[in-house]
PDB file of C-alpha atoms in Angstrom:
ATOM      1  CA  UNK A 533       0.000   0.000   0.000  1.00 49.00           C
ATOM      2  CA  UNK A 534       1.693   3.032  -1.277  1.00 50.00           C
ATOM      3  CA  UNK A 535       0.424   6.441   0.271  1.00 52.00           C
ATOM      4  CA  UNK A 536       0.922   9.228  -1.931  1.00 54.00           C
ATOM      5  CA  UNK A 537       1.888  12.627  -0.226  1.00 55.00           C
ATOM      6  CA  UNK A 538       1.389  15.881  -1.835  1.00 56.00           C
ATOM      7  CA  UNK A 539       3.629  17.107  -4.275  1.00 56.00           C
ATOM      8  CA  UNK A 540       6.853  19.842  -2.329  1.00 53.00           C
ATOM      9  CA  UNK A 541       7.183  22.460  -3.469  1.00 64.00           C
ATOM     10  CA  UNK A 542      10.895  21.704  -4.095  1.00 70.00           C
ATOM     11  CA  UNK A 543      12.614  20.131  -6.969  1.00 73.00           C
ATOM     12  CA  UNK A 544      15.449  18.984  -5.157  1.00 71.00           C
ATOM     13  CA  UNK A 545      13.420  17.391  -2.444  1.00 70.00           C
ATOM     14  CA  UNK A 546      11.786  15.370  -4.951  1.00 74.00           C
ATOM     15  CA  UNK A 547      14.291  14.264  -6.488  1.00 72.00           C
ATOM     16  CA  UNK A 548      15.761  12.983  -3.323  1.00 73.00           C
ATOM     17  CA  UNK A 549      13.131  11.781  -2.285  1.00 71.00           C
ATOM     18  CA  UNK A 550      12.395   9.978  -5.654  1.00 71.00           C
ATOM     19  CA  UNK A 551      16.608   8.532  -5.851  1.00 71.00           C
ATOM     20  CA  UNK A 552      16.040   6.462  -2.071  1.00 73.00           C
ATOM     21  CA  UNK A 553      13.051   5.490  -2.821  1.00 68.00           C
ATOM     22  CA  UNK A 554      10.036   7.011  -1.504  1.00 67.00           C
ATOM     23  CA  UNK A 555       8.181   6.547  -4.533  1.00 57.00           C
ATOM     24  CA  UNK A 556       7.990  10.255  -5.647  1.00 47.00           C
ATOM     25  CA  UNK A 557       8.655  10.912  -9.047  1.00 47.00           C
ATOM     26  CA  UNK A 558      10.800  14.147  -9.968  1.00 46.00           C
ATOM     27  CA  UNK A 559       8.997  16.396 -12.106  1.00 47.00           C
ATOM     28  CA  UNK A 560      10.236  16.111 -15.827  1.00 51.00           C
ATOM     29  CA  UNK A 561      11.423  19.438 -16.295  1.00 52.00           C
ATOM     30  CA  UNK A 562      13.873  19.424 -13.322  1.00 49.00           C
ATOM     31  CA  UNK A 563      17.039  17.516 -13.958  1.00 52.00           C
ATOM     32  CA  UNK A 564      18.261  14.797 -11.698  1.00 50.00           C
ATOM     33  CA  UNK A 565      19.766  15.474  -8.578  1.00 49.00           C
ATOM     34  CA  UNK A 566      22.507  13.401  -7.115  1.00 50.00           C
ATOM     35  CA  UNK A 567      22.678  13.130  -3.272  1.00 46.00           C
ATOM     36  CA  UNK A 568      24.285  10.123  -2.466  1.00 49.00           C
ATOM     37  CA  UNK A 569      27.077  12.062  -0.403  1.00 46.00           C
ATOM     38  CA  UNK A 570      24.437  13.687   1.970  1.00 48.00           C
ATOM     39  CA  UNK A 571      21.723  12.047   4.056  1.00 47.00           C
ATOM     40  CA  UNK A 572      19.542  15.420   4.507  1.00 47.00           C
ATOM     41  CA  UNK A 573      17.514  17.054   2.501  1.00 48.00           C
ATOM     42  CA  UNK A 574      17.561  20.031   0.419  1.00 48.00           C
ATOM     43  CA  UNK A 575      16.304  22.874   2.737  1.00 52.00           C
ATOM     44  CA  UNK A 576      12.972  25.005   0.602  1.00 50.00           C
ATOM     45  CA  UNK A 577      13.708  28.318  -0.114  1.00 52.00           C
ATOM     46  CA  UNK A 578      11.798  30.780   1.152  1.00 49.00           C
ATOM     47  CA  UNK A 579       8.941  31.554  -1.335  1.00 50.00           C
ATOM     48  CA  UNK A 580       8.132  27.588  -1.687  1.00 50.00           C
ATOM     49  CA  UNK A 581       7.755  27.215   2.434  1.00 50.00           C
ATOM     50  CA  UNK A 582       4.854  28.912   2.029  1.00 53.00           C
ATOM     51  CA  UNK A 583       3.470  26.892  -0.853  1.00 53.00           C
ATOM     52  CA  UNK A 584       4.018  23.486   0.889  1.00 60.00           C
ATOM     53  CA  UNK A 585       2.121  21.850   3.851  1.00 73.00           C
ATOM     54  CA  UNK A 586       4.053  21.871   6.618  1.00 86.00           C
ATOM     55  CA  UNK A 587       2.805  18.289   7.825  1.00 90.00           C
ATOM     56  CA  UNK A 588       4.200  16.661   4.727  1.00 89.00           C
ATOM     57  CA  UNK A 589       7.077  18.088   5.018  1.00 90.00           C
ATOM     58  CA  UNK A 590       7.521  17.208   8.406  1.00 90.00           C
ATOM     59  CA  UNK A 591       6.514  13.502   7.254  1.00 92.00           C
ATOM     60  CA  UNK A 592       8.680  12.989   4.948  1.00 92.00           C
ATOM     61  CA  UNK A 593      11.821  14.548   7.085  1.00 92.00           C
ATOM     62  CA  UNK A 594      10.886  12.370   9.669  1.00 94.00           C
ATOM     63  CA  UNK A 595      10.715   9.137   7.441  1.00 94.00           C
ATOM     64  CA  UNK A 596      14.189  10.324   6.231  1.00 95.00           C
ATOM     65  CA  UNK A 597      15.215  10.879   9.759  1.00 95.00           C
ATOM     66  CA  UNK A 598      13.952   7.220  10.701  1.00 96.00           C
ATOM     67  CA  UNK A 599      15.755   5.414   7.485  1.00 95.00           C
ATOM     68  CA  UNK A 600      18.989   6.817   8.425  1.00 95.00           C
ATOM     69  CA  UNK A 601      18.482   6.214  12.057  1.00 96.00           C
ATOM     70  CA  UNK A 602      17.345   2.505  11.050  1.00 96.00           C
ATOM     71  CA  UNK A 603      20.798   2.522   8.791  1.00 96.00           C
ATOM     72  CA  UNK A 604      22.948   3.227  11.924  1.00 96.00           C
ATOM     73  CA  UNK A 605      21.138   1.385  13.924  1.00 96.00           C
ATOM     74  CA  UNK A 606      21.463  -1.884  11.704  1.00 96.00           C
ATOM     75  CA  UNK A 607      25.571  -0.345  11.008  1.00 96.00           C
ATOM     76  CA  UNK A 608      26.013  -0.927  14.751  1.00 97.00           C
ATOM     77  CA  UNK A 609      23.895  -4.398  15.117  1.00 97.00           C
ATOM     78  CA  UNK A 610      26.750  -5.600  12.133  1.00 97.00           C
ATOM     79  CA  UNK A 611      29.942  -4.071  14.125  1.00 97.00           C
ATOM     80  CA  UNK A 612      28.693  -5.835  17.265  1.00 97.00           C
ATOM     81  CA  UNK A 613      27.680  -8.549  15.591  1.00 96.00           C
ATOM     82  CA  UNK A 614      31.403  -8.612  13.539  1.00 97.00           C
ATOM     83  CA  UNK A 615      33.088  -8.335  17.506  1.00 97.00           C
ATOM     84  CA  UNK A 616      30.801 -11.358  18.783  1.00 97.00           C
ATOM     85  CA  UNK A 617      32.342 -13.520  16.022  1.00 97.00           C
ATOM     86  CA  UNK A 618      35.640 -12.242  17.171  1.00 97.00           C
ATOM     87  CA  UNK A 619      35.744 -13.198  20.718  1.00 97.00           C
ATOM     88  CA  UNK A 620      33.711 -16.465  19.659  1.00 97.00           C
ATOM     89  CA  UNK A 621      36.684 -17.107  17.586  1.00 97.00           C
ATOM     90  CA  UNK A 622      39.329 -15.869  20.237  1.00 97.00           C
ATOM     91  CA  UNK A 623      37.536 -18.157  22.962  1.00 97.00           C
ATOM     92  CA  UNK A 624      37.208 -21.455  20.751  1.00 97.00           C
ATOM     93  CA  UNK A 625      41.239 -20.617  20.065  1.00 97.00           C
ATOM     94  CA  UNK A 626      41.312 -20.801  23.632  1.00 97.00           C
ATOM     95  CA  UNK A 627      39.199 -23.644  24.289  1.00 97.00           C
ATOM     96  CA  UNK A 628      41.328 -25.635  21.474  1.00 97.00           C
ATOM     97  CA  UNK A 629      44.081 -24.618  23.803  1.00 97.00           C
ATOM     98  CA  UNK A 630      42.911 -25.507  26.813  1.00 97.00           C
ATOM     99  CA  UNK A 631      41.889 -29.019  25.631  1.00 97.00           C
ATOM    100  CA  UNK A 632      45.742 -29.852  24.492  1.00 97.00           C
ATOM    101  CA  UNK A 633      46.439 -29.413  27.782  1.00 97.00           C
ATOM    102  CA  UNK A 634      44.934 -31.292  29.419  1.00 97.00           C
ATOM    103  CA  UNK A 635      45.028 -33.969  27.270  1.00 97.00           C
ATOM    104  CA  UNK A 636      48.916 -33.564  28.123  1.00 97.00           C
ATOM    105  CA  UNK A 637      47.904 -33.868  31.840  1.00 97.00           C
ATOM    106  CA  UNK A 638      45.944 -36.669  31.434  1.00 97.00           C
ATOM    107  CA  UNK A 639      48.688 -38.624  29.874  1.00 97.00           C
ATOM    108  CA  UNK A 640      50.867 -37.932  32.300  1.00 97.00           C
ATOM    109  CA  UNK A 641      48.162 -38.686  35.437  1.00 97.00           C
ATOM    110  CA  UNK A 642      48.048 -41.949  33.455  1.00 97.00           C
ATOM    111  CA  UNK A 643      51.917 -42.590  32.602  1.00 97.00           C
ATOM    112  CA  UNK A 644      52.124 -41.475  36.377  1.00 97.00           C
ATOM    113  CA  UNK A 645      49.177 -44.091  37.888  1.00 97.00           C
ATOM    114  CA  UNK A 646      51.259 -46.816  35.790  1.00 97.00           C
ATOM    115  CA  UNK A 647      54.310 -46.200  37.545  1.00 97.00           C
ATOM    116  CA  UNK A 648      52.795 -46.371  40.881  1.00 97.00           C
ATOM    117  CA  UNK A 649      50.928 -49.528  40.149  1.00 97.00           C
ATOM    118  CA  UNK A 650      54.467 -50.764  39.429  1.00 97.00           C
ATOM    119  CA  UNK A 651      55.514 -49.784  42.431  1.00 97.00           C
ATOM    120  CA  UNK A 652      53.266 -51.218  44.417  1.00 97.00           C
ATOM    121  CA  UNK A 653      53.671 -54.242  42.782  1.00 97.00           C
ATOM    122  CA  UNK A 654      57.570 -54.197  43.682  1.00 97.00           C
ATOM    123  CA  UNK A 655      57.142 -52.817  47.138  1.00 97.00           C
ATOM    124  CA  UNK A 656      54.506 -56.231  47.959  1.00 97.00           C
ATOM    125  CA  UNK A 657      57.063 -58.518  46.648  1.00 97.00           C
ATOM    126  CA  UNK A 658      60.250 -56.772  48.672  1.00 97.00           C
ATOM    127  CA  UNK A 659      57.452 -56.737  51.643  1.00 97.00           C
ATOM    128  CA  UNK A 660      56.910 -60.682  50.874  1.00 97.00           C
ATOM    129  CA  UNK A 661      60.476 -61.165  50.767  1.00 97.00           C
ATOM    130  CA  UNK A 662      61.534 -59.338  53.623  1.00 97.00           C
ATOM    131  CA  UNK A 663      58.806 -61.663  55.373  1.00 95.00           C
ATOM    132  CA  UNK A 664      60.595 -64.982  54.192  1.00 94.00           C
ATOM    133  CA  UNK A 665      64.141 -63.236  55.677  1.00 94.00           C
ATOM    134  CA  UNK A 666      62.874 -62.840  59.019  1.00 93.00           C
ATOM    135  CA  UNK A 667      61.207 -66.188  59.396  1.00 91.00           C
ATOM    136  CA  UNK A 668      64.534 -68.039  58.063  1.00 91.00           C
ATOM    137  CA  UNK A 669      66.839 -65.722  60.229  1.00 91.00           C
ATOM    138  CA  UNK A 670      64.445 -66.801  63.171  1.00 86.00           C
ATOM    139  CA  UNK A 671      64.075 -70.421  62.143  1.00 85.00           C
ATOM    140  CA  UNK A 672      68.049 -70.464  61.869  1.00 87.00           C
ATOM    141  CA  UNK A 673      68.032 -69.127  65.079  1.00 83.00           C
ATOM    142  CA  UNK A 674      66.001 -71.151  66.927  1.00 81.00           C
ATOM    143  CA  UNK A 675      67.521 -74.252  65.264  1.00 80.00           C
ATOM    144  CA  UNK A 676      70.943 -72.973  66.445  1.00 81.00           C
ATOM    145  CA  UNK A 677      69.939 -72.675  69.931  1.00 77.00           C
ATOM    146  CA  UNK A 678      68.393 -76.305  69.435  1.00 73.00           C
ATOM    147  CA  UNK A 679      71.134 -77.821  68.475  1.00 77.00           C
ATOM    148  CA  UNK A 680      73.512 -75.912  70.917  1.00 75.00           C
ATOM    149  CA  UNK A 681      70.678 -76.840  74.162  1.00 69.00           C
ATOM    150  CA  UNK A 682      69.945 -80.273  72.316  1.00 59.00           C
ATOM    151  CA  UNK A 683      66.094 -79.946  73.486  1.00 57.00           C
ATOM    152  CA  UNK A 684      63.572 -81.803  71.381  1.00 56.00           C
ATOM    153  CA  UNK A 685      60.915 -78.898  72.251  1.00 63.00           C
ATOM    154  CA  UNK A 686      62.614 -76.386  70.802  1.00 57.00           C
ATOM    155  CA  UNK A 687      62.979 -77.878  67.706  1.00 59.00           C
ATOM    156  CA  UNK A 688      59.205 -78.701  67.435  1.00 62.00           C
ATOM    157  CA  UNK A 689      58.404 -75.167  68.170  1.00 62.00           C
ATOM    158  CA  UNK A 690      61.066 -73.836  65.390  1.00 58.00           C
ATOM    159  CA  UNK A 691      59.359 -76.471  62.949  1.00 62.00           C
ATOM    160  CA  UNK A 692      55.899 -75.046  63.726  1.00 62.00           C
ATOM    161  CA  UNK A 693      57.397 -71.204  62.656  1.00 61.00           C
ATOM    162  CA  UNK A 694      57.685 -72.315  59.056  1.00 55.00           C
TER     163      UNK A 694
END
């Protein structure tokens, strides 16, 4: 639904108005003007204020007024948007980096569990070892003091050690 304003008084305005879009047609006689450099528009001299209604004009400055403001408006949105995808990108970076290391931790927790398991391992068998020591020093012991005291009780208890 188009709504069709009154025709300005001014050329230039119309022309404008006509090159962004607003569905005004320049008059034929008036050559084409180029504003693509300025976002306001021509100001009406003096004997055409009087000629044109001062609500249209009004309308139409303010629906040039909202266009540009919607044009910033949608400028910033992009440059926000554009440093969102920037510290997206700068966080996954660090993510990625984050997730080498500890994958490097892990394998060392791991490499380090093994070695402790191996330990363990060693430390039972010096502990089962160090058991068998003992019980042959004492059994060589108590033999020795057998033999030396010749008593048949001692050597039963020394046989009941092993």
């Amino acid at each position: 639904m188009t709504h069709q304003l009154p025709p300005l008084s001014d050329p230039a305005l119309e022309a404008f108005l006509a090159d962004i879009g607003f569905g005004l047609a320049p008059e034929p006689s008036s050559p084409p003007l180029d504003v693509t450099a300025t976002t306001v528009a021509a100001t009406p001299r003096e004997e055409d204020t009087s000629a044109s209604p001062p609500l249209a004009e009004r309308r139409l400055r303010r629906q040039i007024s909202n266009r540009e403001s919607a044009r910033r408006s949608r400028a910033r949105k992009q440059r926000h948007l554009e440093e969102l995808r920037a510290r997206a990108a700068g966080l996954r970076a660090g993510n990625r980096e984050l997730a080498a290391r500890l994958r490097g931790v892990q394998a060392r927790a791991a490499l380090a569990r093994l070695a402790n398991a191996r330990l363990r391992a060693e430390a039972g068998a010096l502990g089962r070892r160090l058991a068998a020591a003992q019980r042959a020093i004492a059994l060589r012991q108590l033999y020795a003091a057998a033999s030396a005291g010749g008593g048949f009780e001692l050597q039963a208890l020394a046989s009941l050690i092993v």
